[in-house]
Amino acid sequence: MGFEGLLGNERLKENLRTSVGRGRISHFYLISGPSGSGKRTLARLLSAAILCQNQDKPCLSCNACRKVMENTHPDCITVEDPEHKNVAVKIVRDARADMYVMPNESSRKVYIFPQELGIEGQNALLKILEEPPEYGVFILLSDNPEKLLPTVRSRCTELSLLALPEAVLRQALEKAFPDADAESISAAIYRSGGYLGQAKTLLEEGATSPQTEAFVQGFSRRDSLSLVQVLVGMEKWKRDQAIGEWQSWLQLLAQALTCHAEQKAATPLARQLADNRSSSELMQAIAVLQKIIEYAQGNVSVAAICGYLQWALR
């Protein structure tokens, strides 16, 4: 069990097993790596190891481990602010004050910050990092640790996540996407930079709606009638639903454009667009989609936008 839930990064996992097993636990961990690199997975496993009740940590079978993995442990708190890009400073201050409340069930209390902190939030956290209570542990996740204040970063134990070997990544993707063809998996591996989360996202984008499928077929064949039929059927859609659909079209067009830059497309639909449309045509369509998404977000009616697209994509 242990840290095996995190793929790759063998040296990092071995170091954590050794340090946690010997009781050498830092008050502040910084887990860094690109989006999709496994930061949240490692944060949860490390929290379980810190609060684990058995000798081999994390055992993932004791009551504490199970609660941490189920996000129900009272001494493992996730600090998030889904309404903002960065965690609001008030939320950081509230977490800082709560840290001085003794643990409920364990000898330690862990706070996970999966979201970036702004300068004010970092300064608020710094005040407790300078003199944390003996039982306190903070785990901060960051896509770009260079954004952190030097005074914050200097106090952390940094855990940097690495890209996965191709063989490990391919095995995980083949297991997660048994219906994906080998070419799509290879393209996702290539475009993900070796990070499982990014590769999964690329393959998930291949699961398209009937409208997206029809758009690709019509646009690839320059079939104006097919495009009109798709768009007429969308005229009564709700705004958020239509925006989500158009964003899917935009992503496919962008993927197709990368093919003309000698990169691999992650989905068959993107490859089909690339095979049938030139770079300039794809760029024009991308500009149109970006414009109409902006219009929709500015409260232009879905029916009016569908009418415009019937002309703009002909």
PDB file of C-alpha atoms in Angstrom:
ATOM      1  CA  MET A   1       0.000   0.000   0.000  1.00  0.00           C
ATOM      2  CA  GLY A   2       1.826   3.105   1.208  1.00  0.00           C
ATOM      3  CA  PHE A   3       2.569   5.751  -1.379  1.00  0.00           C
ATOM      4  CA  GLU A   4       1.970   3.427  -4.338  1.00  0.00           C
ATOM      5  CA  GLY A   5      -1.197   5.340  -5.178  1.00  0.00           C
ATOM      6  CA  LEU A   6       1.143   7.926  -6.690  1.00  0.00           C
ATOM      7  CA  LEU A   7       2.670   6.651  -9.920  1.00  0.00           C
ATOM      8  CA  GLY A   8       6.383   7.079 -10.605  1.00  0.00           C
ATOM      9  CA  ASN A   9       8.486   9.411  -8.433  1.00  0.00           C
ATOM     10  CA  GLU A  10      10.104   6.424  -6.743  1.00  0.00           C
ATOM     11  CA  ARG A  11      12.924   8.315  -5.027  1.00  0.00           C
ATOM     12  CA  LEU A  12      10.508  10.869  -3.609  1.00  0.00           C
ATOM     13  CA  LYS A  13       8.233   8.141  -2.261  1.00  0.00           C
ATOM     14  CA  GLU A  14      11.141   6.244  -0.702  1.00  0.00           C
ATOM     15  CA  ASN A  15      12.374   9.411   1.028  1.00  0.00           C
ATOM     16  CA  LEU A  16       8.896  10.049   2.412  1.00  0.00           C
ATOM     17  CA  ARG A  17       8.543   6.471   3.659  1.00  0.00           C
ATOM     18  CA  THR A  18      11.856   6.787   5.484  1.00  0.00           C
ATOM     19  CA  SER A  19      11.260  10.215   7.007  1.00  0.00           C
ATOM     20  CA  VAL A  20       7.654   9.568   8.079  1.00  0.00           C
ATOM     21  CA  GLY A  21       8.581   6.117   9.391  1.00  0.00           C
ATOM     22  CA  ARG A  22      11.235   7.687  11.608  1.00  0.00           C
ATOM     23  CA  GLY A  23       8.873  10.405  12.816  1.00  0.00           C
ATOM     24  CA  ARG A  24      10.708  13.169  10.975  1.00  0.00           C
ATOM     25  CA  ILE A  25       7.710  15.223   9.874  1.00  0.00           C
ATOM     26  CA  SER A  26       8.023  18.792   8.627  1.00  0.00           C
ATOM     27  CA  HIS A  27       5.668  21.548   9.720  1.00  0.00           C
ATOM     28  CA  PHE A  28       5.411  22.773   6.131  1.00  0.00           C
ATOM     29  CA  TYR A  29       5.471  20.813   2.869  1.00  0.00           C
ATOM     30  CA  LEU A  30       5.370  22.389  -0.567  1.00  0.00           C
ATOM     31  CA  ILE A  31       4.216  19.952  -3.267  1.00  0.00           C
ATOM     32  CA  SER A  32       5.101  21.368  -6.682  1.00  0.00           C
ATOM     33  CA  GLY A  33       4.487  20.211 -10.234  1.00  0.00           C
ATOM     34  CA  PRO A  34       2.435  21.053 -13.333  1.00  0.00           C
ATOM     35  CA  SER A  35      -1.306  20.575 -13.478  1.00  0.00           C
ATOM     36  CA  GLY A  36      -2.102  16.862 -13.595  1.00  0.00           C
ATOM     37  CA  SER A  37       1.183  15.794 -12.016  1.00  0.00           C
ATOM     38  CA  GLY A  38      -0.439  14.188  -8.940  1.00  0.00           C
ATOM     39  CA  LYS A  39      -0.142  16.971  -6.357  1.00  0.00           C
ATOM     40  CA  ARG A  40      -3.534  16.291  -4.779  1.00  0.00           C
ATOM     41  CA  THR A  41      -2.896  12.548  -4.718  1.00  0.00           C
ATOM     42  CA  LEU A  42       0.412  13.027  -2.931  1.00  0.00           C
ATOM     43  CA  ALA A  43      -1.086  15.550  -0.486  1.00  0.00           C
ATOM     44  CA  ARG A  44      -3.784  13.073   0.522  1.00  0.00           C
ATOM     45  CA  LEU A  45      -1.332  10.155   0.861  1.00  0.00           C
ATOM     46  CA  LEU A  46       1.114  12.264   2.875  1.00  0.00           C
ATOM     47  CA  SER A  47      -1.700  13.416   5.184  1.00  0.00           C
ATOM     48  CA  ALA A  48      -2.720   9.786   5.691  1.00  0.00           C
ATOM     49  CA  ALA A  49       0.884   8.864   6.496  1.00  0.00           C
ATOM     50  CA  ILE A  50       1.161  11.660   9.053  1.00  0.00           C
ATOM     51  CA  LEU A  51      -2.068  10.638  10.821  1.00  0.00           C
ATOM     52  CA  CYS A  52      -1.714   6.841  10.304  1.00  0.00           C
ATOM     53  CA  GLN A  53      -2.101   4.655  13.389  1.00  0.00           C
ATOM     54  CA  ASN A  54       0.052   1.732  12.187  1.00  0.00           C
ATOM     55  CA  GLN A  55       3.787   1.221  11.807  1.00  0.00           C
ATOM     56  CA  ASP A  56       3.963   1.114   7.986  1.00  0.00           C
ATOM     57  CA  LYS A  57       2.700   4.559   7.036  1.00  0.00           C
ATOM     58  CA  PRO A  58       0.380   5.123   5.310  1.00  0.00           C
ATOM     59  CA  CYS A  59      -1.221   1.708   5.754  1.00  0.00           C
ATOM     60  CA  LEU A  60      -4.459   2.950   4.123  1.00  0.00           C
ATOM     61  CA  SER A  61      -6.391   0.414   6.193  1.00  0.00           C
ATOM     62  CA  CYS A  62      -6.533   1.915   9.689  1.00  0.00           C
ATOM     63  CA  ASN A  63      -9.405   4.138  10.759  1.00  0.00           C
ATOM     64  CA  ALA A  64      -7.332   7.320  10.417  1.00  0.00           C
ATOM     65  CA  CYS A  65      -6.083   6.499   6.913  1.00  0.00           C
ATOM     66  CA  ARG A  66      -9.567   5.619   5.697  1.00  0.00           C
ATOM     67  CA  LYS A  67     -10.970   8.872   7.034  1.00  0.00           C
ATOM     68  CA  VAL A  68      -8.217  10.918   5.401  1.00  0.00           C
ATOM     69  CA  MET A  69      -8.742   9.236   2.020  1.00  0.00           C
ATOM     70  CA  GLU A  70     -12.505   9.753   2.339  1.00  0.00           C
ATOM     71  CA  ASN A  71     -11.945  13.398   3.349  1.00  0.00           C
ATOM     72  CA  THR A  72     -13.785  12.930   6.656  1.00  0.00           C
ATOM     73  CA  HIS A  73     -10.934  13.099   9.186  1.00  0.00           C
ATOM     74  CA  PRO A  74     -11.497  16.022  11.589  1.00  0.00           C
ATOM     75  CA  ASP A  75      -7.745  16.641  11.849  1.00  0.00           C
ATOM     76  CA  CYS A  76      -7.152  16.818   8.084  1.00  0.00           C
ATOM     77  CA  ILE A  77      -8.616  20.061   6.779  1.00  0.00           C
ATOM     78  CA  THR A  78      -8.674  21.181   3.143  1.00  0.00           C
ATOM     79  CA  VAL A  79      -8.601  24.971   2.774  1.00  0.00           C
ATOM     80  CA  GLU A  80     -10.190  26.119  -0.493  1.00  0.00           C
ATOM     81  CA  ASP A  81     -11.956  29.133  -1.956  1.00  0.00           C
ATOM     82  CA  PRO A  82     -13.778  27.920  -5.098  1.00  0.00           C
ATOM     83  CA  GLU A  83     -15.240  31.373  -5.806  1.00  0.00           C
ATOM     84  CA  HIS A  84     -11.819  32.970  -6.353  1.00  0.00           C
ATOM     85  CA  LYS A  85      -8.622  32.209  -8.233  1.00  0.00           C
ATOM     86  CA  ASN A  86      -6.553  32.629  -5.053  1.00  0.00           C
ATOM     87  CA  VAL A  87      -7.667  31.744  -1.531  1.00  0.00           C
ATOM     88  CA  ALA A  88      -9.066  34.850   0.145  1.00  0.00           C
ATOM     89  CA  VAL A  89      -6.883  36.185   2.957  1.00  0.00           C
ATOM     90  CA  LYS A  90      -9.784  35.883   5.442  1.00  0.00           C
ATOM     91  CA  ILE A  91      -9.994  32.128   4.790  1.00  0.00           C
ATOM     92  CA  VAL A  92      -6.247  31.800   5.407  1.00  0.00           C
ATOM     93  CA  ARG A  93      -6.561  33.749   8.641  1.00  0.00           C
ATOM     94  CA  ASP A  94      -9.470  31.560   9.781  1.00  0.00           C
ATOM     95  CA  ALA A  95      -7.371  28.425   9.096  1.00  0.00           C
ATOM     96  CA  ARG A  96      -4.459  29.978  10.965  1.00  0.00           C
ATOM     97  CA  ALA A  97      -6.667  30.645  14.002  1.00  0.00           C
ATOM     98  CA  ASP A  98      -8.151  27.142  13.851  1.00  0.00           C
ATOM     99  CA  MET A  99      -4.662  25.630  13.924  1.00  0.00           C
ATOM    100  CA  TYR A 100      -4.363  26.706  17.560  1.00  0.00           C
ATOM    101  CA  VAL A 101      -7.313  24.459  18.436  1.00  0.00           C
ATOM    102  CA  MET A 102      -5.893  21.106  19.564  1.00  0.00           C
ATOM    103  CA  PRO A 103      -6.391  18.033  17.338  1.00  0.00           C
ATOM    104  CA  ASN A 104      -9.576  16.024  17.818  1.00  0.00           C
ATOM    105  CA  GLU A 105      -8.420  12.440  17.271  1.00  0.00           C
ATOM    106  CA  SER A 106      -4.726  12.461  16.409  1.00  0.00           C
ATOM    107  CA  SER A 107      -1.454  13.792  17.728  1.00  0.00           C
ATOM    108  CA  ARG A 108      -1.162  16.093  14.692  1.00  0.00           C
ATOM    109  CA  LYS A 109      -3.377  18.385  12.672  1.00  0.00           C
ATOM    110  CA  VAL A 110      -2.914  18.765   8.899  1.00  0.00           C
ATOM    111  CA  TYR A 111      -4.054  21.621   6.660  1.00  0.00           C
ATOM    112  CA  ILE A 112      -3.992  21.120   2.878  1.00  0.00           C
ATOM    113  CA  PHE A 113      -3.968  24.189   0.614  1.00  0.00           C
ATOM    114  CA  PRO A 114      -4.647  22.819  -2.912  1.00  0.00           C
ATOM    115  CA  GLN A 115      -5.248  26.295  -4.327  1.00  0.00           C
ATOM    116  CA  GLU A 116      -2.732  29.073  -4.983  1.00  0.00           C
ATOM    117  CA  LEU A 117      -2.299  31.791  -2.350  1.00  0.00           C
ATOM    118  CA  GLY A 118      -1.900  35.466  -3.228  1.00  0.00           C
ATOM    119  CA  ILE A 119       0.685  37.699  -1.581  1.00  0.00           C
ATOM    120  CA  GLU A 120      -1.658  38.662   1.267  1.00  0.00           C
ATOM    121  CA  GLY A 121      -2.596  35.042   1.880  1.00  0.00           C
ATOM    122  CA  GLN A 122       1.066  34.008   1.930  1.00  0.00           C
ATOM    123  CA  ASN A 123       1.879  36.737   4.434  1.00  0.00           C
ATOM    124  CA  ALA A 124      -1.027  35.616   6.616  1.00  0.00           C
ATOM    125  CA  LEU A 125       0.234  32.033   6.509  1.00  0.00           C
ATOM    126  CA  LEU A 126       3.800  33.127   7.170  1.00  0.00           C
ATOM    127  CA  LYS A 127       2.862  34.347  10.635  1.00  0.00           C
ATOM    128  CA  ILE A 128       2.106  30.824  11.805  1.00  0.00           C
ATOM    129  CA  LEU A 129       4.858  29.180   9.774  1.00  0.00           C
ATOM    130  CA  GLU A 130       7.386  31.190  11.782  1.00  0.00           C
ATOM    131  CA  GLU A 131       6.211  29.597  15.068  1.00  0.00           C
ATOM    132  CA  PRO A 132       3.755  26.752  14.379  1.00  0.00           C
ATOM    133  CA  PRO A 133       2.283  24.670  17.205  1.00  0.00           C
ATOM    134  CA  GLU A 134       4.144  21.411  17.693  1.00  0.00           C
ATOM    135  CA  TYR A 135       1.283  19.347  16.272  1.00  0.00           C
ATOM    136  CA  GLY A 136       0.653  21.545  13.202  1.00  0.00           C
ATOM    137  CA  VAL A 137       1.416  20.554   9.575  1.00  0.00           C
ATOM    138  CA  PHE A 138       0.719  22.631   6.464  1.00  0.00           C
ATOM    139  CA  ILE A 139       0.738  21.173   2.921  1.00  0.00           C
ATOM    140  CA  LEU A 140       0.744  23.750   0.142  1.00  0.00           C
ATOM    141  CA  LEU A 141       0.260  22.785  -3.522  1.00  0.00           C
ATOM    142  CA  SER A 142       1.637  24.921  -6.332  1.00  0.00           C
ATOM    143  CA  ASP A 143       1.940  24.713 -10.117  1.00  0.00           C
ATOM    144  CA  ASN A 144       4.619  27.397  -9.974  1.00  0.00           C
ATOM    145  CA  PRO A 145       6.583  27.651  -6.695  1.00  0.00           C
ATOM    146  CA  GLU A 146       8.469  30.638  -8.113  1.00  0.00           C
ATOM    147  CA  LYS A 147       5.346  32.685  -7.329  1.00  0.00           C
ATOM    148  CA  LEU A 148       5.820  32.089  -3.612  1.00  0.00           C
ATOM    149  CA  LEU A 149       7.482  34.640  -1.397  1.00  0.00           C
ATOM    150  CA  PRO A 150      11.112  33.707  -0.626  1.00  0.00           C
ATOM    151  CA  THR A 151      10.294  33.930   3.083  1.00  0.00           C
ATOM    152  CA  VAL A 152       7.539  31.330   2.651  1.00  0.00           C
ATOM    153  CA  ARG A 153       9.470  29.004   0.381  1.00  0.00           C
ATOM    154  CA  SER A 154      12.532  29.037   2.617  1.00  0.00           C
ATOM    155  CA  ARG A 155      10.495  27.458   5.417  1.00  0.00           C
ATOM    156  CA  CYS A 156       9.179  24.512   3.424  1.00  0.00           C
ATOM    157  CA  THR A 157      10.222  20.969   2.651  1.00  0.00           C
ATOM    158  CA  GLU A 158       9.723  20.938  -1.120  1.00  0.00           C
ATOM    159  CA  LEU A 159       8.430  17.810  -2.851  1.00  0.00           C
ATOM    160  CA  SER A 160       8.780  18.199  -6.626  1.00  0.00           C
ATOM    161  CA  LEU A 161       6.793  15.809  -8.803  1.00  0.00           C
ATOM    162  CA  LEU A 162       8.399  14.516 -11.994  1.00  0.00           C
ATOM    163  CA  ALA A 163       6.994  13.395 -15.343  1.00  0.00           C
ATOM    164  CA  LEU A 164       6.228   9.694 -15.604  1.00  0.00           C
ATOM    165  CA  PRO A 165       8.156   7.257 -17.806  1.00  0.00           C
ATOM    166  CA  GLU A 166       6.285   6.526 -21.032  1.00  0.00           C
ATOM    167  CA  ALA A 167       5.769   2.842 -20.168  1.00  0.00           C
ATOM    168  CA  VAL A 168       4.181   3.701 -16.798  1.00  0.00           C
ATOM    169  CA  LEU A 169       1.980   6.363 -18.345  1.00  0.00           C
ATOM    170  CA  ARG A 170       0.873   4.106 -21.210  1.00  0.00           C
ATOM    171  CA  GLN A 171      -0.059   1.264 -18.849  1.00  0.00           C
ATOM    172  CA  ALA A 172      -2.137   3.605 -16.670  1.00  0.00           C
ATOM    173  CA  LEU A 173      -3.928   5.123 -19.674  1.00  0.00           C
ATOM    174  CA  GLU A 174      -4.672   1.757 -21.276  1.00  0.00           C
ATOM    175  CA  LYS A 175      -6.239   0.636 -17.999  1.00  0.00           C
ATOM    176  CA  ALA A 176      -8.268   3.844 -17.577  1.00  0.00           C
ATOM    177  CA  PHE A 177      -9.337   4.067 -21.252  1.00  0.00           C
ATOM    178  CA  PRO A 178      -9.707   0.496 -22.536  1.00  0.00           C
ATOM    179  CA  ASP A 179     -11.607   1.668 -25.639  1.00  0.00           C
ATOM    180  CA  ALA A 180      -9.019   4.266 -26.721  1.00  0.00           C
ATOM    181  CA  ASP A 181      -6.948   3.385 -29.770  1.00  0.00           C
ATOM    182  CA  ALA A 182      -3.156   3.164 -29.530  1.00  0.00           C
ATOM    183  CA  GLU A 183      -2.645   6.284 -31.643  1.00  0.00           C
ATOM    184  CA  SER A 184      -4.844   8.423 -29.365  1.00  0.00           C
ATOM    185  CA  ILE A 185      -2.999   7.165 -26.292  1.00  0.00           C
ATOM    186  CA  SER A 186       0.382   7.875 -27.908  1.00  0.00           C
ATOM    187  CA  ALA A 187      -0.754  11.382 -28.819  1.00  0.00           C
ATOM    188  CA  ALA A 188      -2.012  12.040 -25.282  1.00  0.00           C
ATOM    189  CA  ILE A 189       1.312  10.854 -23.837  1.00  0.00           C
ATOM    190  CA  TYR A 190       3.223  13.104 -26.240  1.00  0.00           C
ATOM    191  CA  ARG A 191       1.130  16.203 -25.573  1.00  0.00           C
ATOM    192  CA  SER A 192       0.850  15.712 -21.793  1.00  0.00           C
ATOM    193  CA  GLY A 193       4.563  16.076 -21.176  1.00  0.00           C
ATOM    194  CA  GLY A 194       4.470  12.854 -19.156  1.00  0.00           C
ATOM    195  CA  TYR A 195       1.824  13.885 -16.599  1.00  0.00           C
ATOM    196  CA  LEU A 196      -1.062  11.471 -16.043  1.00  0.00           C
ATOM    197  CA  GLY A 197      -3.718  14.064 -15.199  1.00  0.00           C
ATOM    198  CA  GLN A 198      -3.067  16.027 -18.372  1.00  0.00           C
ATOM    199  CA  ALA A 199      -3.059  12.871 -20.507  1.00  0.00           C
ATOM    200  CA  LYS A 200      -6.389  11.771 -19.010  1.00  0.00           C
ATOM    201  CA  THR A 201      -7.914  15.175 -19.738  1.00  0.00           C
ATOM    202  CA  LEU A 202      -6.804  14.969 -23.361  1.00  0.00           C
ATOM    203  CA  LEU A 203      -8.370  11.538 -23.789  1.00  0.00           C
ATOM    204  CA  GLU A 204     -11.558  12.536 -21.961  1.00  0.00           C
ATOM    205  CA  GLU A 205     -11.998  15.381 -24.435  1.00  0.00           C
ATOM    206  CA  GLY A 206     -12.352  12.684 -27.053  1.00  0.00           C
ATOM    207  CA  ALA A 207     -15.720  11.701 -25.529  1.00  0.00           C
ATOM    208  CA  THR A 208     -17.837  14.047 -27.616  1.00  0.00           C
ATOM    209  CA  SER A 209     -21.504  14.943 -27.846  1.00  0.00           C
ATOM    210  CA  PRO A 210     -23.574  14.225 -30.996  1.00  0.00           C
ATOM    211  CA  GLN A 211     -23.484  17.954 -31.792  1.00  0.00           C
ATOM    212  CA  THR A 212     -19.675  18.073 -31.644  1.00  0.00           C
ATOM    213  CA  GLU A 213     -19.452  14.957 -33.798  1.00  0.00           C
ATOM    214  CA  ALA A 214     -21.811  16.523 -36.340  1.00  0.00           C
ATOM    215  CA  PHE A 215     -19.897  19.807 -36.276  1.00  0.00           C
ATOM    216  CA  VAL A 216     -16.611  18.053 -37.040  1.00  0.00           C
ATOM    217  CA  GLN A 217     -18.146  16.026 -39.867  1.00  0.00           C
ATOM    218  CA  GLY A 218     -19.837  19.042 -41.427  1.00  0.00           C
ATOM    219  CA  PHE A 219     -16.892  21.402 -41.049  1.00  0.00           C
ATOM    220  CA  SER A 220     -14.428  18.798 -42.329  1.00  0.00           C
ATOM    221  CA  ARG A 221     -16.525  18.119 -45.439  1.00  0.00           C
ATOM    222  CA  ARG A 222     -17.402  21.802 -45.961  1.00  0.00           C
ATOM    223  CA  ASP A 223     -21.021  20.716 -45.716  1.00  0.00           C
ATOM    224  CA  SER A 224     -22.901  23.930 -44.974  1.00  0.00           C
ATOM    225  CA  LEU A 225     -26.278  22.175 -44.739  1.00  0.00           C
ATOM    226  CA  SER A 226     -25.031  19.828 -42.008  1.00  0.00           C
ATOM    227  CA  LEU A 227     -23.657  22.767 -40.023  1.00  0.00           C
ATOM    228  CA  VAL A 228     -26.972  24.615 -40.342  1.00  0.00           C
ATOM    229  CA  GLN A 229     -28.846  21.568 -39.071  1.00  0.00           C
ATOM    230  CA  VAL A 230     -26.589  21.300 -36.027  1.00  0.00           C
ATOM    231  CA  LEU A 231     -26.887  24.987 -35.180  1.00  0.00           C
ATOM    232  CA  VAL A 232     -30.657  25.193 -35.719  1.00  0.00           C
ATOM    233  CA  GLY A 233     -31.015  22.340 -33.240  1.00  0.00           C
ATOM    234  CA  MET A 234     -29.018  24.328 -30.661  1.00  0.00           C
ATOM    235  CA  GLU A 235     -30.968  27.600 -30.914  1.00  0.00           C
ATOM    236  CA  LYS A 236     -33.130  26.860 -27.859  1.00  0.00           C
ATOM    237  CA  TRP A 237     -30.272  25.613 -25.689  1.00  0.00           C
ATOM    238  CA  LYS A 238     -29.522  27.324 -22.394  1.00  0.00           C
ATOM    239  CA  ARG A 239     -26.593  29.695 -22.475  1.00  0.00           C
ATOM    240  CA  ASP A 240     -24.234  27.682 -20.246  1.00  0.00           C
ATOM    241  CA  GLN A 241     -24.935  24.476 -22.163  1.00  0.00           C
ATOM    242  CA  ALA A 242     -24.211  26.180 -25.497  1.00  0.00           C
ATOM    243  CA  ILE A 243     -21.020  27.820 -24.216  1.00  0.00           C
ATOM    244  CA  GLY A 244     -19.744  24.451 -23.007  1.00  0.00           C
ATOM    245  CA  GLU A 245     -20.454  22.913 -26.420  1.00  0.00           C
ATOM    246  CA  TRP A 246     -18.693  25.712 -28.297  1.00  0.00           C
ATOM    247  CA  GLN A 247     -15.717  25.464 -25.983  1.00  0.00           C
ATOM    248  CA  SER A 248     -15.448  21.773 -26.966  1.00  0.00           C
ATOM    249  CA  TRP A 249     -15.406  22.803 -30.636  1.00  0.00           C
ATOM    250  CA  LEU A 250     -12.740  25.384 -29.885  1.00  0.00           C
ATOM    251  CA  GLN A 251     -10.534  22.798 -28.145  1.00  0.00           C
ATOM    252  CA  LEU A 252     -10.813  20.420 -31.093  1.00  0.00           C
ATOM    253  CA  LEU A 253      -9.906  23.145 -33.555  1.00  0.00           C
ATOM    254  CA  ALA A 254      -6.891  24.097 -31.440  1.00  0.00           C
ATOM    255  CA  GLN A 255      -5.801  20.446 -31.267  1.00  0.00           C
ATOM    256  CA  ALA A 256      -6.153  20.159 -35.040  1.00  0.00           C
ATOM    257  CA  LEU A 257      -4.015  23.255 -35.504  1.00  0.00           C
ATOM    258  CA  THR A 258      -1.186  21.639 -33.527  1.00  0.00           C
ATOM    259  CA  CYS A 259      -1.090  18.858 -36.112  1.00  0.00           C
ATOM    260  CA  HIS A 260       0.008  21.381 -38.722  1.00  0.00           C
ATOM    261  CA  ALA A 261       2.879  22.302 -36.396  1.00  0.00           C
ATOM    262  CA  GLU A 262       4.122  18.691 -36.643  1.00  0.00           C
ATOM    263  CA  GLN A 263       2.570  17.645 -33.347  1.00  0.00           C
ATOM    264  CA  LYS A 264       0.180  14.781 -32.738  1.00  0.00           C
ATOM    265  CA  ALA A 265      -3.525  15.308 -32.206  1.00  0.00           C
ATOM    266  CA  ALA A 266      -4.908  13.544 -29.152  1.00  0.00           C
ATOM    267  CA  THR A 267      -8.249  12.539 -30.680  1.00  0.00           C
ATOM    268  CA  PRO A 268      -9.476  11.104 -33.990  1.00  0.00           C
ATOM    269  CA  LEU A 269     -11.840  14.055 -34.442  1.00  0.00           C
ATOM    270  CA  ALA A 270      -8.962  16.523 -34.151  1.00  0.00           C
ATOM    271  CA  ARG A 271      -6.995  14.508 -36.677  1.00  0.00           C
ATOM    272  CA  GLN A 272      -9.962  14.548 -39.044  1.00  0.00           C
ATOM    273  CA  LEU A 273     -10.163  18.343 -38.854  1.00  0.00           C
ATOM    274  CA  ALA A 274      -6.424  18.630 -39.459  1.00  0.00           C
ATOM    275  CA  ASP A 275      -6.588  16.331 -42.494  1.00  0.00           C
ATOM    276  CA  ASN A 276      -9.361  18.324 -44.143  1.00  0.00           C
ATOM    277  CA  ARG A 277      -8.751  21.951 -43.207  1.00  0.00           C
ATOM    278  CA  SER A 278      -5.693  24.163 -43.664  1.00  0.00           C
ATOM    279  CA  SER A 279      -3.968  26.031 -40.856  1.00  0.00           C
ATOM    280  CA  SER A 280      -5.439  29.350 -41.998  1.00  0.00           C
ATOM    281  CA  GLU A 281      -8.960  27.879 -42.108  1.00  0.00           C
ATOM    282  CA  LEU A 282      -8.561  26.424 -38.625  1.00  0.00           C
ATOM    283  CA  MET A 283      -7.251  29.754 -37.293  1.00  0.00           C
ATOM    284  CA  GLN A 284     -10.221  31.603 -38.823  1.00  0.00           C
ATOM    285  CA  ALA A 285     -12.647  29.155 -37.229  1.00  0.00           C
ATOM    286  CA  ILE A 286     -10.856  29.464 -33.870  1.00  0.00           C
ATOM    287  CA  ALA A 287     -11.205  33.258 -34.053  1.00  0.00           C
ATOM    288  CA  VAL A 288     -14.928  32.892 -34.793  1.00  0.00           C
ATOM    289  CA  LEU A 289     -15.476  30.497 -31.858  1.00  0.00           C
ATOM    290  CA  GLN A 290     -13.541  32.738 -29.468  1.00  0.00           C
ATOM    291  CA  LYS A 291     -15.654  35.702 -30.563  1.00  0.00           C
ATOM    292  CA  ILE A 292     -19.025  33.985 -30.168  1.00  0.00           C
ATOM    293  CA  ILE A 293     -18.114  32.551 -26.745  1.00  0.00           C
ATOM    294  CA  GLU A 294     -17.315  36.098 -25.677  1.00  0.00           C
ATOM    295  CA  TYR A 295     -20.653  37.243 -27.124  1.00  0.00           C
ATOM    296  CA  ALA A 296     -22.511  34.508 -25.251  1.00  0.00           C
ATOM    297  CA  GLN A 297     -20.796  35.413 -21.990  1.00  0.00           C
ATOM    298  CA  GLY A 298     -21.893  39.002 -22.664  1.00  0.00           C
ATOM    299  CA  ASN A 299     -25.566  37.896 -22.807  1.00  0.00           C
ATOM    300  CA  VAL A 300     -26.083  37.777 -26.583  1.00  0.00           C
ATOM    301  CA  SER A 301     -28.845  35.222 -27.186  1.00  0.00           C
ATOM    302  CA  VAL A 302     -27.943  31.671 -28.142  1.00  0.00           C
ATOM    303  CA  ALA A 303     -30.335  31.796 -31.126  1.00  0.00           C
ATOM    304  CA  ALA A 304     -28.663  34.950 -32.495  1.00  0.00           C
ATOM    305  CA  ILE A 305     -25.194  33.390 -32.134  1.00  0.00           C
ATOM    306  CA  CYS A 306     -26.326  30.192 -33.878  1.00  0.00           C
ATOM    307  CA  GLY A 307     -27.587  32.328 -36.754  1.00  0.00           C
ATOM    308  CA  TYR A 308     -24.252  34.111 -36.974  1.00  0.00           C
ATOM    309  CA  LEU A 309     -22.323  30.827 -36.923  1.00  0.00           C
ATOM    310  CA  GLN A 310     -24.375  29.476 -39.822  1.00  0.00           C
ATOM    311  CA  TRP A 311     -22.877  32.290 -41.883  1.00  0.00           C
ATOM    312  CA  ALA A 312     -19.402  32.493 -40.317  1.00  0.00           C
ATOM    313  CA  LEU A 313     -18.566  28.766 -40.601  1.00  0.00           C
ATOM    314  CA  ARG A 314     -20.061  28.154 -44.029  1.00  0.00           C
TER     315      ARG A 314
END
